[in-house]
PDB file of C-alpha atoms and ligand atoms in Angstrom:
ATOM      1  CA  MET A 152      -0.148   0.411   0.177  1.00  0.00           C
ATOM      2  CA  SER A 153       0.936   3.877  -0.303  1.00  0.00           C
ATOM      3  CA  GLY A 154       2.532   4.044   3.364  1.00  0.00           C
ATOM      4  CA  PRO A 155       1.590   7.319   4.655  1.00  0.00           C
ATOM      5  CA  VAL A 156      -0.210   9.588   1.700  1.00  0.00           C
ATOM      6  CA  ALA A 157      -0.327  12.050   4.515  1.00  0.00           C
ATOM      7  CA  THR A 158       2.616  14.809   4.793  1.00  0.00           C
ATOM      8  CA  VAL A 159       1.409  14.589   8.571  1.00  0.00           C
ATOM      9  CA  ASP A 160       2.518  10.832   9.018  1.00  0.00           C
ATOM     10  CA  ALA A 161       5.671  11.396   8.425  1.00  0.00           C
ATOM     11  CA  PRO A 162       6.432  16.281   9.191  1.00  0.00           C
ATOM     12  CA  PRO A 163       9.831  16.843   7.924  1.00  0.00           C
ATOM     13  CA  ASP A 164      11.533  16.915  11.057  1.00  0.00           C
ATOM     14  CA  ILE A 165      14.976  14.743  11.396  1.00  0.00           C
ATOM     15  CA  ASP A 166      15.423  12.909  14.550  1.00  0.00           C
ATOM     16  CA  GLU A 167      18.666  12.248  15.855  1.00  0.00           C
ATOM     17  CA  PRO A 168      18.629   8.390  15.991  1.00  0.00           C
ATOM     18  CA  GLY A 169      19.902   7.984  19.692  1.00  0.00           C
ATOM     19  CA  PRO A 170      20.729   4.866  22.171  1.00  0.00           C
ATOM     20  CA  PRO A 171      17.905   3.022  22.013  1.00  0.00           C
ATOM     21  CA  ASP A 172      17.049   2.078  25.800  1.00  0.00           C
ATOM     22  CA  VAL A 173      19.111  -0.260  27.479  1.00  0.00           C
ATOM     23  CA  PRO A 174      16.292  -3.291  28.469  1.00  0.00           C
ATOM     24  CA  SER A 175      13.047  -1.800  28.354  1.00  0.00           C
ATOM     25  CA  PHE A 176       9.572  -1.942  28.221  1.00  0.00           C
ATOM     26  CA  GLU A 177       7.339   0.502  26.925  1.00  0.00           C
ATOM     27  CA  VAL A 178       4.357   0.109  24.671  1.00  0.00           C
ATOM     28  CA  TRP A 179       2.067   2.068  23.235  1.00  0.00           C
ATOM     29  CA  THR A 180      -1.686   1.748  20.117  1.00  0.00           C
ATOM     30  CA  ALA A 181      -0.919   2.549  16.946  1.00  0.00           C
ATOM     31  CA  ARG A 182      -3.434   5.576  16.236  1.00  0.00           C
ATOM     32  CA  ALA A 183      -5.050   5.447  12.834  1.00  0.00           C
ATOM     33  CA  ALA A 184      -4.602   6.609   9.428  1.00  0.00           C
ATOM     34  CA  ASP A 185      -5.627   7.189   6.133  1.00  0.00           C
ATOM     35  CA  VAL A 186      -4.647   4.539   3.628  1.00  0.00           C
ATOM     36  CA  GLY A 187      -5.971   5.198   0.482  1.00  0.00           C
ATOM     37  CA  GLY A 188      -9.809   5.649   2.271  1.00  0.00           C
ATOM     38  CA  MET A 189      -9.023   3.495   4.179  1.00  0.00           C
ATOM     39  CA  THR A 190      -8.494   3.763   7.168  1.00  0.00           C
ATOM     40  CA  VAL A 191      -5.130   1.187   9.261  1.00  0.00           C
ATOM     41  CA  ARG A 192      -3.377   1.848  12.277  1.00  0.00           C
ATOM     42  CA  ARG A 193      -0.204   2.359  12.576  1.00  0.00           C
ATOM     43  CA  ALA A 194       2.688   1.348  14.976  1.00  0.00           C
ATOM     44  CA  LEU A 195       5.956   1.864  12.738  1.00  0.00           C
ATOM     45  CA  PRO A 196       6.891   5.645  13.510  1.00  0.00           C
ATOM     46  CA  LYS A 197       6.407   7.232  16.387  1.00  0.00           C
ATOM     47  CA  ARG A 198       7.859  10.444  17.222  1.00  0.00           C
ATOM     48  CA  ALA A 199       9.641   9.598  19.744  1.00  0.00           C
ATOM     49  CA  ARG A 200      10.242   5.722  18.437  1.00  0.00           C
ATOM     50  CA  ARG A 201      11.511   6.699  15.065  1.00  0.00           C
ATOM     51  CA  THR A 202      12.934   2.665  14.203  1.00  0.00           C
ATOM     52  CA  VAL A 203      13.172  -0.500  15.703  1.00  0.00           C
ATOM     53  CA  GLY A 204      16.248  -1.918  13.474  1.00  0.00           C
ATOM     54  CA  ALA A 205      15.186  -0.965   9.910  1.00  0.00           C
ATOM     55  CA  TRP A 206      12.232  -2.019  10.667  1.00  0.00           C
ATOM     56  CA  CYS A 207      10.484   2.187  10.152  1.00  0.00           C
ATOM     57  CA  PHE A 208       6.506   1.597  10.157  1.00  0.00           C
ATOM     58  CA  ALA A 209       4.503  -0.405  10.215  1.00  0.00           C
ATOM     59  CA  ASP A 210       0.522  -0.181   9.364  1.00  0.00           C
ATOM     60  CA  LEU A 211      -2.013  -3.474  10.395  1.00  0.00           C
ATOM     61  CA  PHE A 212      -5.177  -3.275   8.390  1.00  0.00           C
ATOM     62  CA  GLY A 213      -8.356  -4.680   9.185  1.00  0.00           C
ATOM     63  CA  PRO A 214      -9.462  -7.056   9.881  1.00  0.00           C
ATOM     64  CA  ALA A 215     -13.033  -6.252   7.252  1.00  0.00           C
ATOM     65  CA  ALA A 216     -15.394  -8.654   6.424  1.00  0.00           C
ATOM     66  CA  ALA A 217     -17.266  -6.381   3.720  1.00  0.00           C
ATOM     67  CA  ALA A 218     -18.156  -6.486  -0.124  1.00  0.00           C
ATOM     68  CA  ASP A 219     -16.257  -3.845  -0.228  1.00  0.00           C
ATOM     69  CA  ALA A 220     -13.018  -4.664   2.059  1.00  0.00           C
ATOM     70  CA  GLY A 221     -10.208  -4.401  -0.928  1.00  0.00           C
ATOM     71  CA  MET A 222      -7.701  -2.586  -1.106  1.00  0.00           C
ATOM     72  CA  ARG A 223      -7.385   0.464  -4.507  1.00  0.00           C
ATOM     73  CA  ILE A 224      -4.018   1.779  -3.842  1.00  0.00           C
ATOM     74  CA  GLY A 225      -3.019   3.227  -7.485  1.00  0.00           C
ATOM     75  CA  PRO A 226       0.646   3.461  -8.987  1.00  0.00           C
ATOM     76  CA  HIS A 227       2.486   5.694  -5.945  1.00  0.00           C
ATOM     77  CA  PRO A 228       7.640   5.737  -5.737  1.00  0.00           C
ATOM     78  CA  HIS A 229       8.588   5.212  -3.118  1.00  0.00           C
ATOM     79  CA  ILE A 230      12.689   5.316  -3.216  1.00  0.00           C
ATOM     80  CA  GLY A 231      14.621   3.805   0.400  1.00  0.00           C
ATOM     81  CA  LEU A 232      13.802   1.071   1.401  1.00  0.00           C
ATOM     82  CA  HIS A 233      12.169  -2.518   0.934  1.00  0.00           C
ATOM     83  CA  THR A 234       8.253  -2.796   1.254  1.00  0.00           C
ATOM     84  CA  VAL A 235       6.900  -6.327   3.455  1.00  0.00           C
ATOM     85  CA  THR A 236       3.033  -7.873   2.796  1.00  0.00           C
ATOM     86  CA  TRP A 237       2.034 -10.239   5.001  1.00  0.00           C
ATOM     87  CA  LEU A 238      -1.482 -10.572   5.162  1.00  0.00           C
ATOM     88  CA  PHE A 239      -3.362 -12.935   7.380  1.00  0.00           C
ATOM     89  CA  ASP A 240      -6.855 -12.520   4.860  1.00  0.00           C
ATOM     90  CA  GLY A 241      -7.380 -10.950   1.778  1.00  0.00           C
ATOM     91  CA  GLU A 242      -5.876 -10.943  -1.100  1.00  0.00           C
ATOM     92  CA  VAL A 243      -3.470  -7.953  -3.375  1.00  0.00           C
ATOM     93  CA  VAL A 244      -2.835  -7.748  -6.033  1.00  0.00           C
ATOM     94  CA  HIS A 245       0.708  -5.580  -6.770  1.00  0.00           C
ATOM     95  CA  ARG A 246       1.989  -4.306  -9.906  1.00  0.00           C
ATOM     96  CA  ASP A 247       5.018  -2.018 -10.160  1.00  0.00           C
ATOM     97  CA  SER A 248       6.984  -0.863 -12.701  1.00  0.00           C
ATOM     98  CA  LEU A 249      10.147  -3.571 -13.010  1.00  0.00           C
ATOM     99  CA  GLY A 250       6.479  -5.058 -15.003  1.00  0.00           C
ATOM    100  CA  SER A 251       5.874  -7.662 -11.261  1.00  0.00           C
ATOM    101  CA  GLU A 252       2.524  -8.842 -12.111  1.00  0.00           C
ATOM    102  CA  GLN A 253       2.044 -10.798  -8.179  1.00  0.00           C
ATOM    103  CA  PRO A 254      -1.534 -11.850  -6.391  1.00  0.00           C
ATOM    104  CA  ILE A 255      -0.603 -12.515  -3.086  1.00  0.00           C
ATOM    105  CA  ARG A 256      -2.337 -14.049   0.415  1.00  0.00           C
ATOM    106  CA  PRO A 257      -2.294 -14.929   3.522  1.00  0.00           C
ATOM    107  CA  GLY A 258       1.347 -17.425   4.033  1.00  0.00           C
ATOM    108  CA  GLU A 259       2.793 -15.066   1.769  1.00  0.00           C
ATOM    109  CA  LEU A 260       5.259 -12.470   1.284  1.00  0.00           C
ATOM    110  CA  ASN A 261       6.037  -9.693  -0.496  1.00  0.00           C
ATOM    111  CA  LEU A 262       8.594  -7.948  -0.862  1.00  0.00           C
ATOM    112  CA  MET A 263       9.822  -4.892  -3.047  1.00  0.00           C
ATOM    113  CA  THR A 264      12.803  -2.274  -3.165  1.00  0.00           C
ATOM    114  CA  ALA A 265      13.457   0.591  -3.926  1.00  0.00           C
ATOM    115  CA  GLY A 266      16.505   1.422  -4.074  1.00  0.00           C
ATOM    116  CA  ARG A 267      16.858   4.364  -5.661  1.00  0.00           C
ATOM    117  CA  GLY A 268      12.969   4.381  -7.302  1.00  0.00           C
ATOM    118  CA  VAL A 269       9.887   1.341  -7.583  1.00  0.00           C
ATOM    119  CA  ALA A 270       6.783   2.381  -8.257  1.00  0.00           C
ATOM    120  CA  HIS A 271       3.502   0.509  -7.669  1.00  0.00           C
ATOM    121  CA  ALA A 272      -0.054  -0.300  -7.158  1.00  0.00           C
ATOM    122  CA  GLU A 273      -1.912  -2.370  -4.846  1.00  0.00           C
ATOM    123  CA  VAL A 274      -5.025  -3.468  -5.497  1.00  0.00           C
ATOM    124  CA  THR A 275      -7.332  -6.180  -4.182  1.00  0.00           C
ATOM    125  CA  PRO A 276      -9.095  -7.780  -7.130  1.00  0.00           C
ATOM    126  CA  ALA A 277     -12.658  -8.423  -7.944  1.00  0.00           C
ATOM    127  CA  ASP A 278     -13.434 -11.952  -7.358  1.00  0.00           C
ATOM    128  CA  GLY A 279     -11.631 -11.619  -4.063  1.00  0.00           C
ATOM    129  CA  GLN A 280     -13.399  -7.993  -2.590  1.00  0.00           C
ATOM    130  CA  GLY A 281     -14.832  -9.268   0.912  1.00  0.00           C
ATOM    131  CA  ARG A 282     -12.415  -9.762   3.670  1.00  0.00           C
ATOM    132  CA  LEU A 283      -9.064  -8.115   4.386  1.00  0.00           C
ATOM    133  CA  HIS A 284      -6.843  -8.113   7.078  1.00  0.00           C
ATOM    134  CA  GLY A 285      -2.557  -8.094   6.636  1.00  0.00           C
ATOM    135  CA  VAL A 286       0.219  -5.907   7.817  1.00  0.00           C
ATOM    136  CA  GLN A 287       2.658  -3.661   5.522  1.00  0.00           C
ATOM    137  CA  LEU A 288       6.093  -2.772   7.027  1.00  0.00           C
ATOM    138  CA  TRP A 289       8.752  -0.680   5.698  1.00  0.00           C
ATOM    139  CA  VAL A 290      12.484  -1.137   6.130  1.00  0.00           C
ATOM    140  CA  ALA A 291      14.802   1.396   5.323  1.00  0.00           C
ATOM    141  CA  GLN A 292      17.585   0.212   3.059  1.00  0.00           C
ATOM    142  CA  PRO A 293      20.868   2.076   4.213  1.00  0.00           C
ATOM    143  CA  GLY A 294      23.751   3.591   2.254  1.00  0.00           C
ATOM    144  CA  ALA A 295      24.887  -0.247   0.852  1.00  0.00           C
ATOM    145  CA  THR A 296      22.525  -0.498  -0.699  1.00  0.00           C
ATOM    146  CA  ARG A 297      20.041   2.531  -1.050  1.00  0.00           C
ATOM    147  CA  ASP A 298      20.713   4.287  -4.446  1.00  0.00           C
ATOM    148  CA  GLY A 299      21.071   1.093  -5.772  1.00  0.00           C
ATOM    149  CA  ASP A 300      18.672  -1.003  -7.789  1.00  0.00           C
ATOM    150  CA  ALA A 301      15.333  -1.136  -7.401  1.00  0.00           C
ATOM    151  CA  ALA A 302      13.907  -5.468  -6.997  1.00  0.00           C
ATOM    152  CA  PHE A 303      10.742  -7.650  -6.403  1.00  0.00           C
ATOM    153  CA  GLU A 304      10.399 -10.680  -4.498  1.00  0.00           C
ATOM    154  CA  HIS A 305       7.254 -13.635  -3.335  1.00  0.00           C
ATOM    155  CA  HIS A 306       8.137 -16.142  -1.514  1.00  0.00           C
ATOM    156  CA  ALA A 307       5.389 -18.600  -1.411  1.00  0.00           C
ATOM    157  CA  ASP A 308       6.597 -20.536   1.233  1.00  0.00           C
ATOM    158  CA  LEU A 309       8.360 -19.611   4.203  1.00  0.00           C
ATOM    159  CA  PRO A 310      10.222 -21.612   7.076  1.00  0.00           C
ATOM    160  CA  ARG A 311       7.762 -22.327  10.758  1.00  0.00           C
ATOM    161  CA  VAL A 312       9.562 -22.867  13.613  1.00  0.00           C
ATOM    162  CA  ASP A 313       7.704 -25.249  16.230  1.00  0.00           C
ATOM    163  CA  LEU A 314       8.388 -22.962  19.668  1.00  0.00           C
ATOM    164  CA  GLY A 315       5.678 -25.197  22.008  1.00  0.00           C
ATOM    165  CA  ALA A 316       3.518 -23.677  22.650  1.00  0.00           C
ATOM    166  CA  ALA A 317       4.077 -20.863  20.042  1.00  0.00           C
ATOM    167  CA  LYS A 318       4.044 -21.143  16.300  1.00  0.00           C
ATOM    168  CA  ALA A 319       6.643 -18.864  14.964  1.00  0.00           C
ATOM    169  CA  THR A 320       6.659 -18.394  10.247  1.00  0.00           C
ATOM    170  CA  VAL A 321       9.953 -16.327   9.725  1.00  0.00           C
ATOM    171  CA  LEU A 322       9.231 -13.686   7.900  1.00  0.00           C
ATOM    172  CA  ALA A 323      12.543 -11.683   7.407  1.00  0.00           C
ATOM    173  CA  GLY A 324      15.842 -13.080   9.639  1.00  0.00           C
ATOM    174  CA  PRO A 325      16.720 -15.423  11.797  1.00  0.00           C
ATOM    175  CA  LEU A 326      14.752 -17.230  14.107  1.00  0.00           C
ATOM    176  CA  GLY A 327      14.983 -20.722  16.288  1.00  0.00           C
ATOM    177  CA  GLY A 328      17.118 -22.345  14.041  1.00  0.00           C
ATOM    178  CA  ALA A 329      15.391 -21.076  10.765  1.00  0.00           C
ATOM    179  CA  ARG A 330      15.807 -18.038   8.390  1.00  0.00           C
ATOM    180  CA  SER A 331      13.908 -17.251   6.054  1.00  0.00           C
ATOM    181  CA  PRO A 332      14.813 -16.525   2.110  1.00  0.00           C
ATOM    182  CA  ALA A 333      13.690 -12.724   2.098  1.00  0.00           C
ATOM    183  CA  ARG A 334      16.493 -10.074   1.302  1.00  0.00           C
ATOM    184  CA  THR A 335      18.132  -8.504   3.661  1.00  0.00           C
ATOM    185  CA  ASP A 336      20.439  -5.656   3.799  1.00  0.00           C
ATOM    186  CA  THR A 337      20.870  -5.068   7.621  1.00  0.00           C
ATOM    187  CA  PRO A 338      20.773  -7.784  10.484  1.00  0.00           C
ATOM    188  CA  LEU A 339      17.121  -7.963  11.289  1.00  0.00           C
ATOM    189  CA  VAL A 340      14.029 -10.200  12.161  1.00  0.00           C
ATOM    190  CA  GLY A 341      10.494 -10.294  11.068  1.00  0.00           C
ATOM    191  CA  ALA A 342       8.495 -13.006  12.469  1.00  0.00           C
ATOM    192  CA  ASP A 343       4.601 -14.027  12.340  1.00  0.00           C
ATOM    193  CA  VAL A 344       3.687 -15.898  15.347  1.00  0.00           C
ATOM    194  CA  VAL A 345       0.601 -17.435  16.413  1.00  0.00           C
ATOM    195  CA  VAL A 346       0.392 -18.331  20.449  1.00  0.00           C
ATOM    196  CA  ASP A 347      -2.000 -19.723  22.453  1.00  0.00           C
ATOM    197  CA  GLY A 348      -0.325 -20.549  25.882  1.00  0.00           C
ATOM    198  CA  ARG A 349       2.703 -19.711  27.405  1.00  0.00           C
ATOM    199  CA  ALA A 350       5.680 -20.408  25.917  1.00  0.00           C
ATOM    200  CA  ASP A 351       9.436 -18.809  25.227  1.00  0.00           C
ATOM    201  CA  VAL A 352      10.157 -16.669  22.520  1.00  0.00           C
ATOM    202  CA  PRO A 353      14.695 -16.865  21.559  1.00  0.00           C
ATOM    203  CA  LEU A 354      16.152 -13.140  21.055  1.00  0.00           C
ATOM    204  CA  ASP A 355      19.372 -11.669  19.800  1.00  0.00           C
ATOM    205  CA  PRO A 356      20.429  -9.214  22.236  1.00  0.00           C
ATOM    206  CA  ALA A 357      22.292  -7.998  19.955  1.00  0.00           C
ATOM    207  CA  HIS A 358      18.109  -6.616  18.232  1.00  0.00           C
ATOM    208  CA  GLU A 359      16.583  -4.114  19.843  1.00  0.00           C
ATOM    209  CA  HIS A 360      12.895  -5.340  19.198  1.00  0.00           C
ATOM    210  CA  GLY A 361       8.644  -4.612  18.789  1.00  0.00           C
ATOM    211  CA  VAL A 362       5.905  -7.343  19.507  1.00  0.00           C
ATOM    212  CA  LEU A 363       2.496  -5.080  17.814  1.00  0.00           C
ATOM    213  CA  ALA A 364      -0.811  -7.241  18.924  1.00  0.00           C
ATOM    214  CA  VAL A 365      -2.546  -9.036  15.577  1.00  0.00           C
ATOM    215  CA  ASP A 366      -5.783 -10.740  17.576  1.00  0.00           C
ATOM    216  CA  GLY A 367      -6.388 -11.939  19.819  1.00  0.00           C
ATOM    217  CA  GLU A 368      -5.677 -11.121  23.807  1.00  0.00           C
ATOM    218  CA  ALA A 369      -1.842 -12.530  23.747  1.00  0.00           C
ATOM    219  CA  GLN A 370       0.579 -11.821  26.663  1.00  0.00           C
ATOM    220  CA  VAL A 371       4.623 -10.191  25.972  1.00  0.00           C
ATOM    221  CA  ASP A 372       6.347 -10.266  29.408  1.00  0.00           C
ATOM    222  CA  GLY A 373       2.378 -11.203  31.547  1.00  0.00           C
ATOM    223  CA  THR A 374       1.111  -7.700  29.754  1.00  0.00           C
ATOM    224  CA  ALA A 375      -1.968  -8.837  27.804  1.00  0.00           C
ATOM    225  CA  LEU A 376      -1.919  -6.617  24.232  1.00  0.00           C
ATOM    226  CA  ALA A 377      -4.383  -5.170  22.780  1.00  0.00           C
ATOM    227  CA  PRO A 378      -4.380  -5.993  18.874  1.00  0.00           C
ATOM    228  CA  GLY A 379      -3.570  -2.669  17.722  1.00  0.00           C
ATOM    229  CA  THR A 380      -0.950  -2.634  20.542  1.00  0.00           C
ATOM    230  CA  PHE A 381       2.731  -1.830  20.230  1.00  0.00           C
ATOM    231  CA  ALA A 382       5.263  -2.847  22.879  1.00  0.00           C
ATOM    232  CA  TYR A 383       9.038  -1.888  22.378  1.00  0.00           C
ATOM    233  CA  LEU A 384      11.470  -4.906  23.756  1.00  0.00           C
ATOM    234  CA  GLY A 385      15.051  -2.792  23.951  1.00  0.00           C
ATOM    235  CA  LEU A 386      18.667  -4.016  23.669  1.00  0.00           C
ATOM    236  CA  GLY A 387      20.309  -6.955  26.604  1.00  0.00           C
ATOM    237  CA  ARG A 388      17.351  -9.778  26.015  1.00  0.00           C
ATOM    238  CA  ASP A 389      17.583 -13.105  24.827  1.00  0.00           C
ATOM    239  CA  ALA A 390      14.779 -13.929  24.871  1.00  0.00           C
ATOM    240  CA  ILE A 391      10.349 -12.674  25.487  1.00  0.00           C
ATOM    241  CA  GLU A 392       7.935 -14.840  26.774  1.00  0.00           C
ATOM    242  CA  LEU A 393       4.423 -15.429  25.782  1.00  0.00           C
ATOM    243  CA  GLY A 394       0.943 -15.891  26.958  1.00  0.00           C
ATOM    244  CA  GLY A 395      -1.818 -16.118  26.302  1.00  0.00           C
ATOM    245  CA  ARG A 396      -3.968 -16.625  22.494  1.00  0.00           C
ATOM    246  CA  GLY A 397      -3.730 -14.334  19.809  1.00  0.00           C
ATOM    247  CA  ARG A 398      -1.548 -13.866  16.723  1.00  0.00           C
ATOM    248  CA  LEU A 399       1.961 -11.141  16.823  1.00  0.00           C
ATOM    249  CA  LEU A 400       3.982  -9.852  14.821  1.00  0.00           C
ATOM    250  CA  LEU A 401       7.524  -9.981  16.242  1.00  0.00           C
ATOM    251  CA  LEU A 402       9.797  -6.954  14.575  1.00  0.00           C
ATOM    252  CA  GLY A 403      13.204  -6.126  15.433  1.00  0.00           C
ATOM    253  CA  GLY A 404      17.410  -5.772  14.670  1.00  0.00           C
ATOM    254  CA  GLU A 405      20.925  -4.009  15.096  1.00  0.00           C
ATOM    255  CA  PRO A 406      19.730  -0.345  15.912  1.00  0.00           C
ATOM    256  CA  PHE A 407      20.123   2.253  12.497  1.00  0.00           C
ATOM    257  CA  PRO A 408      23.040   3.638  12.800  1.00  0.00           C
ATOM    258  CA  GLU A 409      21.403   5.924  10.090  1.00  0.00           C
ATOM    259  CA  THR A 410      19.357   9.159  10.352  1.00  0.00           C
ATOM    260  CA  LEU A 411      16.867   9.272   8.487  1.00  0.00           C
ATOM    261  CA  LEU A 412      13.858  11.997   6.951  1.00  0.00           C
ATOM    262  CA  MET A 413      11.201  10.284   5.471  1.00  0.00           C
ATOM    263  CA  TRP A 414       8.324  12.029   3.935  1.00  0.00           C
ATOM    264  CA  TRP A 415       5.862  10.417   2.354  1.00  0.00           C
ATOM    265  CA  ASN A 416       6.509   8.277   0.487  1.00  0.00           C
ATOM    266  CA  PHE A 417      10.404   8.525   0.528  1.00  0.00           C
ATOM    267  CA  VAL A 418      13.077   7.329   2.982  1.00  0.00           C
ATOM    268  CA  ALA A 419      16.345  10.001   2.073  1.00  0.00           C
ATOM    269  CA  ARG A 420      18.315  10.993   4.032  1.00  0.00           C
ATOM    270  CA  THR A 421      18.454  14.953   3.554  1.00  0.00           C
ATOM    271  CA  ARG A 422      16.430  17.216   2.171  1.00  0.00           C
ATOM    272  CA  ASP A 423      17.322  17.594  -1.434  1.00  0.00           C
ATOM    273  CA  GLU A 424      16.929  13.876  -2.790  1.00  0.00           C
ATOM    274  CA  VAL A 425      13.832  15.079  -1.260  1.00  0.00           C
ATOM    275  CA  ASP A 426      13.402  17.486  -3.165  1.00  0.00           C
ATOM    276  CA  ALA A 427      14.669  15.771  -6.052  1.00  0.00           C
ATOM    277  CA  ALA A 428      12.108  12.299  -5.962  1.00  0.00           C
ATOM    278  CA  TYR A 429       9.054  14.774  -6.021  1.00  0.00           C
ATOM    279  CA  ALA A 430       9.888  16.399  -8.341  1.00  0.00           C
ATOM    280  CA  ASP A 431      11.366  13.406 -10.266  1.00  0.00           C
ATOM    281  CA  TRP A 432       7.360  11.542  -9.557  1.00  0.00           C
ATOM    282  CA  GLN A 433       6.425  14.764 -10.136  1.00  0.00           C
ATOM    283  CA  ALA A 434       7.253  15.254 -13.480  1.00  0.00           C
ATOM    284  CA  ARG A 435       7.212  11.527 -13.883  1.00  0.00           C
ATOM    285  CA  ALA A 436      10.741  10.979 -14.932  1.00  0.00           C
ATOM    286  CA  GLY A 437      12.027   7.929 -16.163  1.00  0.00           C
ATOM    287  CA  ARG A 438      13.492   7.157 -12.978  1.00  0.00           C
ATOM    288  CA  PHE A 439      10.051   5.748 -11.023  1.00  0.00           C
ATOM    289  CA  GLY A 440       8.903   3.566 -14.557  1.00  0.00           C
ATOM    290  CA  GLU A 441       5.444   3.568 -14.692  1.00  0.00           C
ATOM    291  CA  VAL A 442       3.410   0.797 -12.985  1.00  0.00           C
ATOM    292  CA  ALA A 443       0.103  -1.120 -15.666  1.00  0.00           C
ATOM    293  CA  SER A 444      -2.512   0.512 -13.909  1.00  0.00           C
ATOM    294  CA  GLU A 445      -6.430   1.178 -14.409  1.00  0.00           C
ATOM    295  CA  LEU A 446      -5.875   3.026 -10.772  1.00  0.00           C
ATOM    296  CA  ALA A 447      -5.321   7.108 -11.735  1.00  0.00           C
ATOM    297  CA  ARG A 448      -1.551   7.651 -10.624  1.00  0.00           C
ATOM    298  CA  ILE A 449      -1.185   9.915  -6.196  1.00  0.00           C
ATOM    299  CA  ASP A 450       0.114  12.465  -6.438  1.00  0.00           C
ATOM    300  CA  ALA A 451       2.946  13.580  -4.247  1.00  0.00           C
ATOM    301  CA  PRO A 452       2.603  16.283  -1.940  1.00  0.00           C
ATOM    302  CA  ARG A 453       5.516  19.015  -1.909  1.00  0.00           C
ATOM    303  CA  PRO A 454       7.644  19.706   0.520  1.00  0.00           C
ATOM    304  CA  SER A 455       6.504  21.813   3.133  1.00  0.00           C
ATOM    305  CA  TRP A 456      10.007  23.636   3.583  1.00  0.00           C
ATOM    306  CA  LEU A 457       9.648  24.433  -0.368  1.00  0.00           C
ATOM    307  CA  GLY A 458       7.455  26.848   0.770  1.00  0.00           C
ATOM    308  CA  LEU A 459       3.592  28.412  -1.365  1.00  0.00           C
ATOM    309  CA  ARG A 460       4.596  28.675  -5.606  1.00  0.00           C
TER     310      ARG A 460
HETATM  311 MN1  LIG B 597       3.213   1.280  -1.745  1.00  0.00          MN
END
C-alpha cells in the first residue's frame, strides 16, 4: 500500500537516533491513519521511536469483512526502503514499474526493494473482495544499498518454527534456528507468531525488538496486548515470554545507525533527496518507471519546506 500518503504522518523533522533504551518495555497504541480511503492502524513511525532495527513503518489494516473490503492503492513511488506485505486474510495484487505482477495471499510474502526509485500499485482483485487483514511494513535501506537497483521478491513458502505453545513463521532474518529466504540489507528479524499458552521466543540480545498485537489476547512478558498495541523491547534480551492466545508480529534488528528523513513515501537522509524524488515523480521522469494499473497515479505532496509557489 501507499504508506504515509498524508504528509502529517511523516513530519519533515530529522530525529536524532539516540541510544535505544537498554533493556526496556514500552507500550503504545497504533494510531489511526488513512491510506487511500482505508483506515489503518499505524504502529511505526512514532515520534519518540522512529525505528526498531531498520523497521521504520508498520501499518495494520483490517480485519475487514464487507462487500467493499479491499485495497485500491494507485501507482505511487518509493525510494530507500523495502516494502514487506503480509496478509492474514484477503488478497492483493501487486504491480510495479519493474513489470512484476504478483497476487499475494495469506502465508505469502511480497518484498519490494525501492533503491533509488520504484513505483507500485496494490489492488484487491474483483473476485477477492469482502475480506482484508494484514500488515505492510517498511525496512529502511542502509547507505550501502539505498542508491542501488529496485527489485521484487515473492516468497510463497516461508520457514516455520515450533516454539512449543508458539508457532512462528519467519518472514525475515533468523529465528529459532530457521532463516527466511527474503532479502535483508541489515541484520534484522521479522516473524508472525501464533501463541496458545506460555512459550519463550529466543531473541538476539544485539537487537532491539517490537511486538505488534494482531488479534486475540496474547501476552508479552505477562502484559496483555490488545490488537493494535505495540510493545517495544530494548537491547540486551535473549528471550521474550509469550502467553495467552492470539497472533503477534515480532520485529527486531540492530539499531539503525543512520538518521532517516521520512517524507511521504520516501525514506531519505536529506531534504535535497526528497525534493529530487518529489520533482522526478511529478515530472514522470524515467527514474520511477510506469506501472500498468487501471488506477490513477497518486500525486506527491509538495514538501512543506519548499514553501508556496
Ligand atoms: Mn507503497
